[in-house]
Coordinates of C-alpha atoms in Angstrom, one line a residue:
Chain Q
X74 CA -68.0 -191.5 -54.0
X75 CA -65.9 -193.6 -52.8
X76 CA -63.2 -194.6 -55.6
X77 CA -62.7 -199.4 -55.5
X78 CA -65.2 -200.7 -52.8
X79 CA -65.9 -202.3 -49.2
X80 CA -63.4 -201.5 -47.1
X81 CA -60.7 -200.5 -48.9
X82 CA -63.0 -198.2 -51.3
X83 CA -63.7 -196.8 -47.5
X84 CA -60.4 -195.6 -46.7
X85 CA -59.5 -194.4 -49.4
X86 CA -62.8 -192.0 -48.8
X87 CA -62.1 -191.1 -45.9
X88 CA -58.0 -190.3 -46.0
X89 CA -59.7 -187.8 -49.2
X90 CA -62.0 -186.7 -46.3
X91 CA -60.7 -186.4 -43.1
X92 CA -64.0 -185.4 -41.3
X93 CA -66.5 -187.1 -42.3
X94 CA -64.0 -190.3 -41.3
X95 CA -63.1 -188.7 -37.8
X96 CA -67.4 -188.1 -37.3
X97 CA -67.7 -191.8 -37.9
X98 CA -65.2 -192.8 -35.9
X99 CA -65.9 -190.8 -33.2
X100 CA -69.4 -192.5 -33.5
X101 CA -68.2 -196.2 -33.1
X102 CA -66.4 -194.5 -30.4
X103 CA -69.2 -193.6 -28.6
X104 CA -71.9 -196.5 -29.0
X105 CA -69.4 -199.0 -28.5
X106 CA -67.9 -197.3 -24.7
X107 CA -71.4 -198.3 -24.1
X108 CA -71.4 -201.2 -24.6
X109 CA -68.5 -202.8 -23.7
X110 CA -69.2 -200.6 -20.0
X111 CA -72.4 -203.1 -19.4
X112 CA -70.6 -206.1 -19.9
X113 CA -68.2 -205.5 -17.6
X114 CA -70.6 -204.0 -15.1
X115 CA -73.9 -205.5 -13.5
X116 CA -76.6 -203.9 -13.6
X117 CA -77.7 -205.5 -9.8
X118 CA -76.2 -201.8 -8.4
X119 CA -77.9 -199.4 -10.1
X120 CA -81.3 -200.2 -8.4
X121 CA -82.5 -198.7 -4.3
X122 CA -80.1 -200.1 -1.5
X123 CA -78.1 -202.2 -3.3
X124 CA -75.9 -200.8 -1.6
X125 CA -74.4 -198.3 1.4
X126 CA -76.1 -194.9 0.7
X127 CA -73.7 -192.5 0.7
X128 CA -70.7 -193.0 0.8
X129 CA -68.0 -191.1 -0.9
X130 CA -66.0 -192.7 -4.0
X131 CA -63.6 -195.7 -3.7
X132 CA -62.4 -199.1 -2.5
X133 CA -65.9 -200.9 -3.6
X134 CA -67.6 -198.0 -5.6
X135 CA -65.2 -196.0 -7.6
X136 CA -68.0 -193.6 -7.9
X137 CA -69.4 -193.1 -4.7
X138 CA -72.9 -193.9 -3.6
X139 CA -76.3 -192.4 -3.2
X140 CA -78.9 -191.6 -0.3
X141 CA -81.1 -194.5 -1.6
X142 CA -78.3 -197.2 -1.6
X143 CA -77.6 -197.0 -5.3
X144 CA -74.2 -197.4 -6.7
X145 CA -73.4 -194.6 -8.7
X146 CA -70.6 -196.3 -11.7
X147 CA -73.7 -199.1 -12.8
X148 CA -75.8 -196.1 -12.8
X149 CA -74.4 -193.5 -14.7
X150 CA -73.1 -196.6 -17.2
X151 CA -77.1 -198.2 -18.1
X152 CA -78.3 -194.3 -16.9
X153 CA -76.9 -193.1 -20.4
X154 CA -77.2 -195.8 -22.0
X155 CA -81.3 -195.8 -21.8
X156 CA -80.9 -191.8 -22.0
X157 CA -79.1 -192.5 -25.0
X158 CA -81.3 -194.8 -26.3
X159 CA -84.6 -192.7 -26.1
X160 CA -82.9 -189.8 -27.5
X161 CA -82.1 -191.6 -30.5
X162 CA -85.2 -193.1 -30.9
X163 CA -86.6 -189.9 -30.3
X164 CA -84.3 -187.5 -32.4
X165 CA -85.2 -190.5 -35.1
X166 CA -88.7 -190.7 -35.5
X167 CA -88.6 -187.2 -35.5
X168 CA -85.4 -186.0 -38.1
X169 CA -87.6 -188.5 -41.0
X170 CA -90.9 -187.6 -40.0
X171 CA -89.3 -183.7 -40.2
X172 CA -88.1 -184.1 -44.0
X173 CA -90.2 -186.1 -44.8
X174 CA -93.2 -184.0 -44.9
X175 CA -90.5 -180.6 -44.6
X176 CA -89.7 -181.8 -48.5
X177 CA -93.0 -183.1 -49.7
X178 CA -94.3 -179.7 -47.9
X179 CA -92.1 -177.2 -48.6
X180 CA -91.3 -178.3 -52.6
X181 CA -94.9 -178.8 -53.4
X182 CA -96.8 -177.1 -51.4
X183 CA -101.0 -177.3 -51.9
X184 CA -103.9 -177.9 -48.8
X185 CA -101.8 -180.7 -48.1
X186 CA -98.6 -178.1 -47.4
X187 CA -101.0 -176.0 -45.4
X188 CA -102.5 -178.1 -42.8
X189 CA -99.1 -179.2 -42.0
X190 CA -97.9 -175.9 -41.3
X191 CA -100.8 -175.0 -39.2
X192 CA -100.5 -178.2 -37.0
X193 CA -96.7 -177.2 -37.3
X194 CA -97.5 -173.9 -35.7
X195 CA -100.3 -174.2 -32.8
X196 CA -98.0 -177.5 -31.4
X197 CA -95.1 -174.6 -31.2
X198 CA -97.1 -172.8 -29.1
X199 CA -96.6 -175.6 -26.6
X200 CA -94.1 -174.9 -23.8
X201 CA -92.2 -178.6 -23.9
X202 CA -91.8 -178.5 -19.7
X203 CA -95.9 -178.1 -19.4
X204 CA -96.3 -181.5 -21.2
X205 CA -92.8 -183.5 -19.6
X206 CA -95.2 -182.0 -16.5
X207 CA -98.4 -183.5 -17.7
X208 CA -96.9 -186.7 -18.9
X209 CA -94.8 -187.4 -15.7
X210 CA -97.6 -187.5 -13.3
X211 CA -99.9 -189.1 -16.7
X212 CA -97.8 -191.7 -16.0
X213 CA -98.2 -194.7 -13.6
X214 CA -94.6 -194.4 -12.3
X215 CA -92.5 -193.5 -15.3
X216 CA -89.2 -195.4 -13.7
X217 CA -90.8 -198.4 -15.1
X218 CA -91.7 -197.0 -18.7
X219 CA -89.3 -199.1 -21.1
X220 CA -87.2 -197.3 -23.4
X221 CA -89.2 -197.6 -26.1
X222 CA -92.1 -195.9 -24.9
X223 CA -90.2 -193.1 -23.4
X224 CA -88.9 -192.8 -26.8
X225 CA -92.1 -192.7 -28.6
X226 CA -94.0 -190.4 -25.8
X227 CA -90.8 -187.9 -26.9
X228 CA -91.0 -188.8 -31.2
X229 CA -94.8 -186.3 -30.1
X230 CA -92.7 -182.9 -30.5
X231 CA -89.8 -184.1 -31.3
X232 CA -91.0 -184.3 -35.1
X233 CA -92.6 -180.5 -34.7
X234 CA -89.0 -177.8 -35.2
X235 CA -87.4 -180.3 -37.5
X236 CA -90.4 -180.0 -40.5
X237 CA -90.6 -176.5 -39.9
X238 CA -86.4 -176.0 -40.0
X239 CA -86.3 -177.9 -43.6
X240 CA -89.9 -176.1 -45.5
X241 CA -87.9 -173.2 -45.2
X242 CA -85.2 -174.1 -46.2
X243 CA -87.0 -176.5 -49.4
X244 CA -89.0 -172.8 -49.6
X245 CA -86.4 -171.9 -51.2
X246 CA -84.3 -174.4 -53.1
X247 CA -87.0 -175.0 -54.7
X248 CA -87.3 -171.5 -56.5
X249 CA -82.2 -172.0 -57.3
X250 CA -81.7 -173.0 -60.9
X251 CA -80.8 -175.7 -61.2
X252 CA -84.1 -176.4 -60.0
X253 CA -85.9 -174.8 -62.7
X254 CA -83.2 -176.8 -65.0
X255 CA -83.9 -180.5 -63.9
X256 CA -88.0 -179.7 -64.5
X257 CA -87.1 -179.3 -67.9
X258 CA -85.3 -181.5 -68.0
X259 CA -88.3 -184.1 -67.0
X260 CA -87.6 -185.4 -64.3
X261 CA -90.4 -186.0 -61.8
X262 CA -91.3 -184.0 -58.1
X263 CA -89.3 -186.2 -56.0
X264 CA -86.7 -187.4 -58.0
X265 CA -85.6 -183.5 -57.3
X266 CA -86.0 -184.1 -54.3
X267 CA -83.7 -187.2 -54.0
X268 CA -81.1 -186.7 -55.8
X269 CA -80.9 -182.6 -56.0
X270 CA -82.9 -180.6 -52.6
X271 CA -81.4 -184.0 -50.5
X272 CA -78.4 -183.6 -51.8
X273 CA -77.7 -180.4 -51.4
X274 CA -79.1 -180.4 -47.7
X275 CA -77.4 -182.9 -47.0
X276 CA -75.1 -180.9 -43.9
X277 CA -77.8 -179.3 -42.6
X278 CA -79.5 -182.1 -41.8
X279 CA -76.8 -184.1 -40.6
X280 CA -77.0 -181.4 -37.8
X281 CA -80.8 -180.9 -37.3
X282 CA -80.1 -184.9 -36.8
X283 CA -77.9 -183.7 -33.7
X284 CA -80.4 -181.1 -32.3
X285 CA -83.7 -183.9 -32.7
X286 CA -81.1 -186.0 -30.5
X287 CA -80.1 -183.8 -28.5
X288 CA -84.0 -182.9 -27.6
X289 CA -84.5 -186.1 -27.3
X290 CA -82.1 -187.2 -24.6
X291 CA -83.8 -183.2 -22.8
X292 CA -86.4 -184.2 -22.5
X293 CA -86.0 -188.0 -21.7
X294 CA -84.0 -185.9 -18.5
X295 CA -87.7 -184.2 -18.2
X296 CA -89.8 -187.3 -18.2
X297 CA -87.4 -189.1 -15.1
X298 CA -86.4 -186.8 -13.1
X299 CA -83.1 -188.0 -12.4
X300 CA -80.9 -185.0 -12.2
X301 CA -78.0 -186.9 -11.0
X302 CA -78.0 -188.1 -14.3
X303 CA -77.1 -184.9 -16.2
X304 CA -73.4 -185.1 -16.5
X305 CA -72.7 -187.3 -17.9
X306 CA -75.2 -187.7 -20.7
X307 CA -74.3 -184.3 -20.7
X308 CA -70.6 -185.1 -22.2
X309 CA -72.5 -187.9 -24.7
X310 CA -74.1 -185.2 -25.7
X311 CA -71.6 -183.1 -26.9
X312 CA -69.0 -185.8 -28.1
X313 CA -72.5 -186.5 -30.0
X314 CA -73.2 -183.0 -31.3
X315 CA -69.3 -182.9 -32.4
X316 CA -69.5 -185.9 -34.3
X317 CA -72.2 -184.6 -36.1
X318 CA -70.3 -181.4 -36.3
X319 CA -67.6 -182.9 -38.8
X320 CA -70.2 -185.5 -40.2
X321 CA -72.0 -182.5 -41.7
X322 CA -68.4 -180.9 -42.9
X323 CA -66.9 -184.1 -43.9
X324 CA -70.9 -184.0 -45.7
X325 CA -69.9 -180.3 -47.0
X326 CA -69.0 -181.6 -50.2
X327 CA -72.1 -183.0 -51.6
X328 CA -73.6 -179.5 -51.6
X329 CA -70.7 -177.7 -52.5
X330 CA -68.5 -179.7 -54.8
X331 CA -65.3 -177.0 -54.5
X332 CA -64.9 -178.2 -51.9
X333 CA -64.0 -182.1 -52.7
X334 CA -59.8 -182.1 -52.0
X335 CA -58.2 -184.9 -53.6
X336 CA -55.0 -186.2 -51.9
Chain C
X170 CA -92.6 -155.1 -54.4
X171 CA -95.9 -154.6 -52.6
X172 CA -98.1 -157.2 -50.0
X173 CA -101.1 -158.1 -52.2
X174 CA -104.3 -157.4 -50.1
X175 CA -106.3 -161.0 -50.1
X176 CA -102.6 -162.3 -49.1
X177 CA -102.8 -160.3 -45.5
X178 CA -106.8 -161.3 -45.2
X179 CA -106.1 -165.3 -45.7
X180 CA -102.3 -164.7 -43.5
X181 CA -104.9 -163.6 -40.4
X182 CA -107.7 -165.8 -41.7
X183 CA -104.7 -168.5 -40.8
X184 CA -103.4 -166.3 -37.9
X185 CA -107.1 -166.7 -36.3
X186 CA -107.6 -169.9 -36.7
X187 CA -104.3 -171.1 -35.7
X188 CA -105.2 -168.9 -32.4
X189 CA -108.2 -171.0 -31.4
X190 CA -106.4 -174.0 -31.8
X191 CA -103.5 -173.7 -30.2
X192 CA -106.1 -171.7 -27.4
X193 CA -108.0 -175.1 -27.1
X194 CA -105.4 -177.1 -27.4
X195 CA -103.8 -175.1 -23.7
X196 CA -106.4 -175.6 -22.2
X197 CA -106.6 -179.4 -22.3
X198 CA -103.1 -180.3 -21.7
X199 CA -103.0 -179.5 -18.3
X200 CA -106.7 -181.1 -17.7
X201 CA -105.0 -184.1 -18.6
X202 CA -102.9 -183.8 -14.9
X203 CA -104.7 -187.2 -13.3
X204 CA -104.2 -183.7 -9.9
X205 CA -106.2 -181.5 -8.5
X206 CA -104.0 -178.1 -7.6
X207 CA -107.3 -177.0 -5.1
X208 CA -106.4 -180.2 -3.3
X209 CA -103.1 -179.6 -3.0
X210 CA -103.0 -176.5 -2.1
X211 CA -105.0 -177.3 0.8
X212 CA -103.5 -179.9 1.7
X213 CA -99.5 -177.6 1.7
X214 CA -101.5 -174.8 3.8
X215 CA -102.8 -177.5 6.4
X216 CA -99.4 -179.2 6.2
X217 CA -98.2 -176.4 7.4
X218 CA -101.2 -175.7 10.2
X219 CA -102.6 -172.1 8.1
X220 CA -105.9 -174.5 8.8
X221 CA -108.0 -177.2 10.2
X222 CA -108.9 -180.0 8.5
X223 CA -113.1 -178.7 8.2
X224 CA -111.8 -175.2 7.5
X225 CA -110.3 -176.5 4.9
X226 CA -112.6 -178.5 2.6
X227 CA -115.0 -175.7 3.4
X228 CA -112.1 -173.2 1.8
X229 CA -111.2 -175.8 -0.5
X230 CA -115.3 -176.0 -2.5
X231 CA -115.1 -172.1 -2.5
X232 CA -112.6 -172.1 -4.2
X233 CA -113.5 -174.9 -7.3
X234 CA -116.7 -172.8 -7.1
X235 CA -115.7 -169.4 -7.8
X236 CA -112.7 -171.4 -10.2
X237 CA -115.3 -173.1 -12.1
X238 CA -113.3 -176.1 -11.5
X239 CA -116.7 -178.2 -10.4
X240 CA -118.9 -177.1 -13.4
X241 CA -118.1 -180.2 -16.5
X242 CA -115.1 -179.4 -18.8
X243 CA -116.9 -178.2 -22.0
X244 CA -118.5 -175.9 -19.6
X245 CA -115.1 -174.7 -18.3
X246 CA -114.0 -175.1 -21.8
X247 CA -116.8 -172.0 -23.1
X248 CA -116.2 -169.9 -19.9
X249 CA -112.3 -170.5 -20.6
X250 CA -112.3 -169.3 -24.6
X251 CA -115.1 -165.9 -24.0
X252 CA -112.2 -165.3 -21.1
X253 CA -109.4 -165.4 -23.7
X254 CA -111.2 -163.1 -26.5
X255 CA -111.5 -160.4 -24.0
X256 CA -108.1 -160.7 -22.8
X257 CA -110.0 -161.2 -19.3
X258 CA -107.3 -163.7 -17.6
X259 CA -108.7 -163.4 -14.4
X260 CA -107.3 -164.7 -10.8
X261 CA -104.4 -166.8 -9.4
X262 CA -105.1 -169.9 -7.7
X263 CA -102.0 -170.4 -5.9
X264 CA -101.4 -166.4 -5.4
X265 CA -105.1 -165.2 -5.3
X266 CA -106.1 -162.4 -5.5
X267 CA -103.3 -161.6 -7.3
X268 CA -104.8 -160.6 -10.6
X269 CA -102.9 -163.2 -13.8
X270 CA -102.5 -159.5 -15.5
X271 CA -100.6 -158.1 -12.9
X272 CA -98.2 -161.0 -12.7
X273 CA -97.2 -160.9 -16.5
X274 CA -97.1 -157.3 -15.8
X275 CA -94.3 -157.3 -13.4
X276 CA -92.8 -159.8 -14.7
X277 CA -91.9 -159.6 -18.2
X278 CA -90.3 -157.3 -18.4
X279 CA -87.2 -159.1 -16.2
X280 CA -87.6 -161.7 -18.9
X281 CA -87.6 -159.4 -22.3
X282 CA -84.5 -157.5 -20.8
X283 CA -81.7 -160.4 -20.7
X284 CA -83.6 -162.6 -22.6
X285 CA -83.9 -160.2 -25.8
X286 CA -80.6 -158.9 -24.7
X287 CA -78.3 -162.5 -25.0
X288 CA -80.6 -164.0 -27.9
X289 CA -79.7 -160.8 -30.0
X290 CA -75.8 -160.7 -29.0
X291 CA -76.1 -164.8 -29.8
X292 CA -78.4 -164.4 -33.7
X293 CA -75.2 -161.4 -34.5
X294 CA -72.3 -163.0 -32.8
X295 CA -73.1 -166.8 -34.0
X296 CA -74.2 -165.7 -37.8
X297 CA -70.6 -163.5 -38.0
X298 CA -68.6 -167.0 -37.3
X299 CA -70.4 -169.0 -38.6
X300 CA -69.9 -166.9 -41.9
X301 CA -66.6 -166.2 -41.8
X302 CA -66.1 -170.4 -41.0
X303 CA -68.4 -171.3 -44.0
X304 CA -66.4 -168.8 -46.2
X305 CA -63.8 -170.6 -48.2
X306 CA -61.4 -167.5 -48.3
X307 CA -61.5 -166.7 -45.0
X308 CA -58.2 -168.6 -42.6
X309 CA -58.3 -172.4 -41.4
X310 CA -57.8 -171.3 -38.1
X311 CA -61.4 -170.0 -37.8
X312 CA -62.8 -173.9 -38.1
X313 CA -61.0 -174.1 -34.8
X314 CA -64.2 -172.2 -33.3
X315 CA -66.0 -174.8 -34.4
X316 CA -65.8 -177.3 -31.6
X317 CA -66.7 -175.3 -28.7
X318 CA -69.3 -173.7 -29.9
X319 CA -71.0 -177.0 -30.7
X320 CA -70.3 -178.1 -27.6
X321 CA -71.5 -175.4 -25.6
X322 CA -75.0 -175.8 -27.8
X323 CA -74.8 -179.1 -26.9
X324 CA -75.5 -178.2 -23.1
X325 CA -78.8 -177.2 -21.6
X326 CA -79.1 -173.4 -20.8
X327 CA -79.7 -174.3 -17.1
X328 CA -76.6 -176.6 -16.5
X329 CA -74.4 -174.1 -18.1
X330 CA -76.2 -171.8 -15.8
X331 CA -75.6 -174.1 -12.4
X332 CA -72.0 -174.5 -13.9
X333 CA -71.5 -170.7 -13.6
X334 CA -73.1 -170.3 -10.7
X335 CA -71.0 -172.3 -9.4
X336 CA -68.0 -170.9 -11.0
X337 CA -68.1 -167.7 -10.8
X338 CA -71.0 -166.3 -8.2
X339 CA -70.5 -169.4 -5.1
X340 CA -66.3 -169.3 -5.7
X341 CA -65.1 -165.6 -7.5
X342 CA -67.9 -164.3 -6.0
X343 CA -67.9 -161.7 -9.3
X344 CA -71.8 -162.1 -9.4
X345 CA -74.9 -162.2 -7.4
X346 CA -76.0 -166.2 -6.5
X347 CA -79.4 -165.5 -7.2
X348 CA -82.0 -163.1 -7.9
X349 CA -82.9 -159.6 -10.4
X350 CA -82.0 -157.2 -7.7
X351 CA -80.2 -156.3 -4.3
X352 CA -82.8 -155.9 -1.4
X353 CA -80.5 -153.7 0.4
X354 CA -81.1 -150.9 -2.7
X355 CA -84.1 -149.0 -3.3
X356 CA -86.1 -150.0 -5.9
X357 CA -86.3 -147.1 -7.6
X358 CA -85.8 -147.3 -12.2
X359 CA -84.4 -143.8 -12.2
X360 CA -81.3 -144.1 -9.7
X361 CA -78.5 -145.4 -11.6
X362 CA -77.2 -147.3 -9.2
X363 CA -80.1 -149.9 -8.9
X364 CA -80.2 -149.9 -12.7
X365 CA -76.6 -151.0 -13.2
X366 CA -76.9 -153.6 -10.0
X367 CA -80.2 -154.7 -12.7
X368 CA -77.7 -155.4 -14.5
X369 CA -75.2 -156.9 -12.7
X370 CA -77.7 -159.3 -11.3
X371 CA -78.7 -160.1 -15.5
X372 CA -75.5 -160.9 -16.4
X373 CA -75.4 -164.6 -15.9
X374 CA -78.7 -165.7 -16.8
X375 CA -77.8 -163.9 -19.9
X376 CA -74.1 -165.4 -20.3
X377 CA -75.7 -168.8 -19.9
X378 CA -78.5 -168.0 -22.2
X379 CA -75.8 -167.0 -24.6
X380 CA -73.3 -169.1 -25.0
X381 CA -75.9 -171.9 -25.4
X382 CA -77.4 -170.7 -29.0
X383 CA -74.5 -169.0 -30.0
X384 CA -73.8 -172.3 -31.7
X385 CA -76.5 -173.1 -33.2
X386 CA -76.6 -170.1 -35.1
X387 CA -72.9 -170.1 -36.5
X388 CA -74.3 -174.2 -37.5
X389 CA -76.2 -173.0 -39.5
X390 CA -74.6 -170.8 -40.5
X391 CA -72.4 -171.6 -42.1
X392 CA -74.0 -175.2 -43.7
X393 CA -75.8 -173.0 -45.8
X394 CA -72.9 -170.4 -46.5
X395 CA -71.6 -173.6 -48.0
X396 CA -74.1 -174.3 -49.8
X397 CA -74.4 -171.1 -51.1
X398 CA -70.4 -170.8 -52.1
X399 CA -71.1 -173.7 -54.9
X400 CA -74.0 -172.0 -56.5
X401 CA -72.9 -171.6 -59.8
X402 CA -74.4 -167.6 -60.0
X403 CA -71.2 -167.3 -56.8
X404 CA -69.1 -169.2 -60.0
X405 CA -70.4 -166.6 -62.3
X406 CA -69.5 -163.1 -60.2
X407 CA -66.3 -164.9 -59.8
X408 CA -65.5 -165.1 -63.2
X409 CA -66.7 -162.1 -63.9
X410 CA -64.0 -160.5 -62.0
X411 CA -66.2 -158.7 -58.5
X412 CA -64.1 -157.9 -55.6
X413 CA -63.7 -160.4 -52.9
X414 CA -65.7 -158.7 -50.0
X415 CA -68.6 -157.7 -53.1
X416 CA -69.1 -161.2 -53.5
X417 CA -69.2 -162.5 -50.0
X418 CA -71.7 -158.8 -48.8
X419 CA -74.1 -159.2 -51.9
X420 CA -73.6 -162.4 -52.6
X421 CA -73.6 -165.2 -50.3
X422 CA -74.6 -162.8 -47.1
X423 CA -78.3 -161.8 -48.7
X424 CA -78.4 -165.3 -49.7
X425 CA -78.0 -167.4 -46.6
X426 CA -79.0 -164.5 -44.7
X427 CA -82.7 -165.2 -44.5
X428 CA -82.8 -168.6 -43.0
X429 CA -81.3 -167.0 -40.5
X430 CA -83.7 -164.3 -39.7
X431 CA -86.8 -166.2 -40.1
X432 CA -85.4 -168.6 -37.3
X433 CA -84.8 -165.0 -35.5
X434 CA -88.6 -164.2 -36.0
X435 CA -88.9 -167.6 -34.6
X436 CA -87.4 -167.5 -31.7
X437 CA -87.5 -163.8 -30.3
X438 CA -91.2 -164.8 -30.5
X439 CA -90.4 -167.7 -28.3
X440 CA -88.1 -165.3 -25.7
X441 CA -91.0 -164.9 -23.2
X442 CA -91.6 -169.0 -22.6
X443 CA -87.8 -169.6 -23.6
X444 CA -86.4 -168.8 -20.2
X445 CA -88.3 -171.5 -17.5
X446 CA -85.3 -173.6 -16.6
X447 CA -82.8 -170.5 -16.1
X448 CA -85.0 -167.7 -15.2
X449 CA -85.4 -171.5 -12.3
X450 CA -82.1 -171.9 -11.5
X451 CA -81.3 -168.1 -10.3
X452 CA -85.0 -167.3 -8.9
X453 CA -85.3 -164.2 -11.5
X454 CA -88.4 -162.7 -11.0
X455 CA -88.5 -163.1 -14.8
X456 CA -91.8 -164.5 -16.4
X457 CA -90.7 -167.9 -17.5
X458 CA -89.9 -168.7 -13.5
X459 CA -93.0 -167.3 -12.8
X460 CA -95.0 -170.0 -15.5
X461 CA -92.8 -173.3 -13.8
X462 CA -93.9 -172.1 -10.2
X463 CA -97.6 -172.1 -12.2
X464 CA -96.9 -175.1 -13.7
X465 CA -95.4 -177.2 -11.1
X466 CA -98.5 -175.8 -8.9
X467 CA -101.1 -176.4 -12.0
X468 CA -102.6 -173.0 -11.6
X469 CA -104.6 -173.5 -14.7
X470 CA -105.4 -169.6 -14.4
X471 CA -102.0 -168.8 -14.1
X472 CA -100.7 -170.9 -16.8
X473 CA -103.5 -170.8 -19.5
X474 CA -102.7 -166.4 -18.7
X475 CA -99.3 -166.8 -19.3
X476 CA -99.0 -169.1 -21.8
X477 CA -102.1 -167.7 -24.1
X478 CA -99.4 -163.6 -23.5
X479 CA -97.0 -166.2 -25.6
X480 CA -99.3 -167.6 -27.8
X481 CA -99.7 -164.2 -29.8
X482 CA -96.3 -164.2 -29.3
X483 CA -95.7 -166.0 -30.8
X484 CA -98.1 -166.0 -33.9
X485 CA -97.9 -162.2 -34.7
X486 CA -93.7 -163.2 -34.6
X487 CA -94.8 -165.4 -38.0
X488 CA -97.9 -163.7 -38.7
X489 CA -94.7 -160.8 -39.3
X490 CA -91.9 -163.5 -40.8
X491 CA -94.4 -164.2 -43.7
X492 CA -95.4 -161.7 -44.4
X493 CA -91.5 -159.9 -44.8
X494 CA -90.1 -162.9 -46.4
X495 CA -91.6 -162.9 -50.0
X496 CA -89.4 -159.2 -49.8
X497 CA -86.3 -160.4 -48.7
X498 CA -86.1 -163.2 -50.8
X499 CA -88.0 -162.1 -54.1
X500 CA -88.0 -166.0 -55.2
X501 CA -90.5 -166.3 -52.7
X502 CA -94.5 -165.9 -54.2
X503 CA -97.1 -164.9 -52.3
X504 CA -98.3 -167.4 -52.4
X505 CA -100.6 -169.8 -50.0

């Protein structure tokens, strides 16, 4: 944990754990880029008929325009921002629900575990493509759905995979000697989960979050069917994934104190 | 350790319950779409000039009657469950009069071929890379492999497929653009030339699946490896003076492989449906491509048939994992 307080303490910590620092910086940069860019580019161009259709890149339209007259620069910027927001909502909800359910069912077992496992096993069998096509055709106009609605729609299925994966990890970890020790020392189940199991699975949770956000982004692309948005979101997803990977490497020292470096 | 019979019976009961519920949910989901496949099919036929509008109405009514689509939903559901229980998958609407089971039979081996090879290869390569990167006594330069692998795993397989088609098939012309075999060669499975042609066609879709899934395997393996290396029994084994290779293979690998193997079994269960979009990109003659087409056209019997086939695959994979799990990890007991 950081020596010293506040920002200085954090700087000290990052110097000792560069991977963690790099991950955070990369995430901040991505966030800044997606918000700052919207200050300089007007959203109006992102709608059909806003510009001359099929203009090549250059001059007034740095990225050109598409066949229905959308200026591609604002389309990409606002599209990426929306797509990411949807992915984040679905991914974070998916991982939080998955973490709570995974830890509770994996550690405590019992009838609750059987019910959740049953649900997960059933939901795993639904092809996501089928679900997306059905949702997309049931919505009156998917383009008018708000970011929040779309994120929430996707989070209906986003928790299934994390729950299953985390439960499997917890199942194996709860039989370890250090959990036994904690039990014998009189810790309650919740204490063991939060103080012993969680830190051990930190790197795993970071990577799962990246996977869940990724799934949300892909799902939103499927829902909207805006295929021309895809290249930029893919680059952004790749960057997000790398920053989570760095965070995950940085979190290793919680799971394995022997990897902790000193400066 | 022997597997207790009561556990097996309980587990099979669970399996049947899962199958039944999954079949019910997968019956209802396509029905939720406010679309009518028969009308869509007829409109298509009229538009292409293959039918007059009067003849089309009659044809549509008879189709609906034939598929029981004019009956109330509960009746359709009962018929569906009864048919699934007898493994009677019925006839496709769009490809009438082809039987769904015939379509599955003609397409499934194409998918099984390239997806199982790429899944297994990705599992082995990813696990080995992840284990080596996570193990602290290997070269630090190995960890440079992780960011590019992570990047590939963040890209959806069908997008990578598109890039591969453009670079290697369209520009470099090293691989065929589409399909599962050349139409210029006789479809004869005993002809080595045809087999080579099939393999040649399977390289790009396989590569798209492989490159995008290696990252996931290596990331999870690396994380587990780091955790296990910090465990007390590893410190103890090291203090005993055991050789590095023994520590790696017998202590670390044995403990980290477990979640990997579980995930692999699940992945094998998903083989059939896992490549829907990639197959679509290549117009590959596999089952995923057929499922994609069936979903788009809302061809109920074909969707139900393929999904049922898939559900059975996943359920059996889960059952096998649960049965062998305690054999792999003696710390886990046969509970519920």
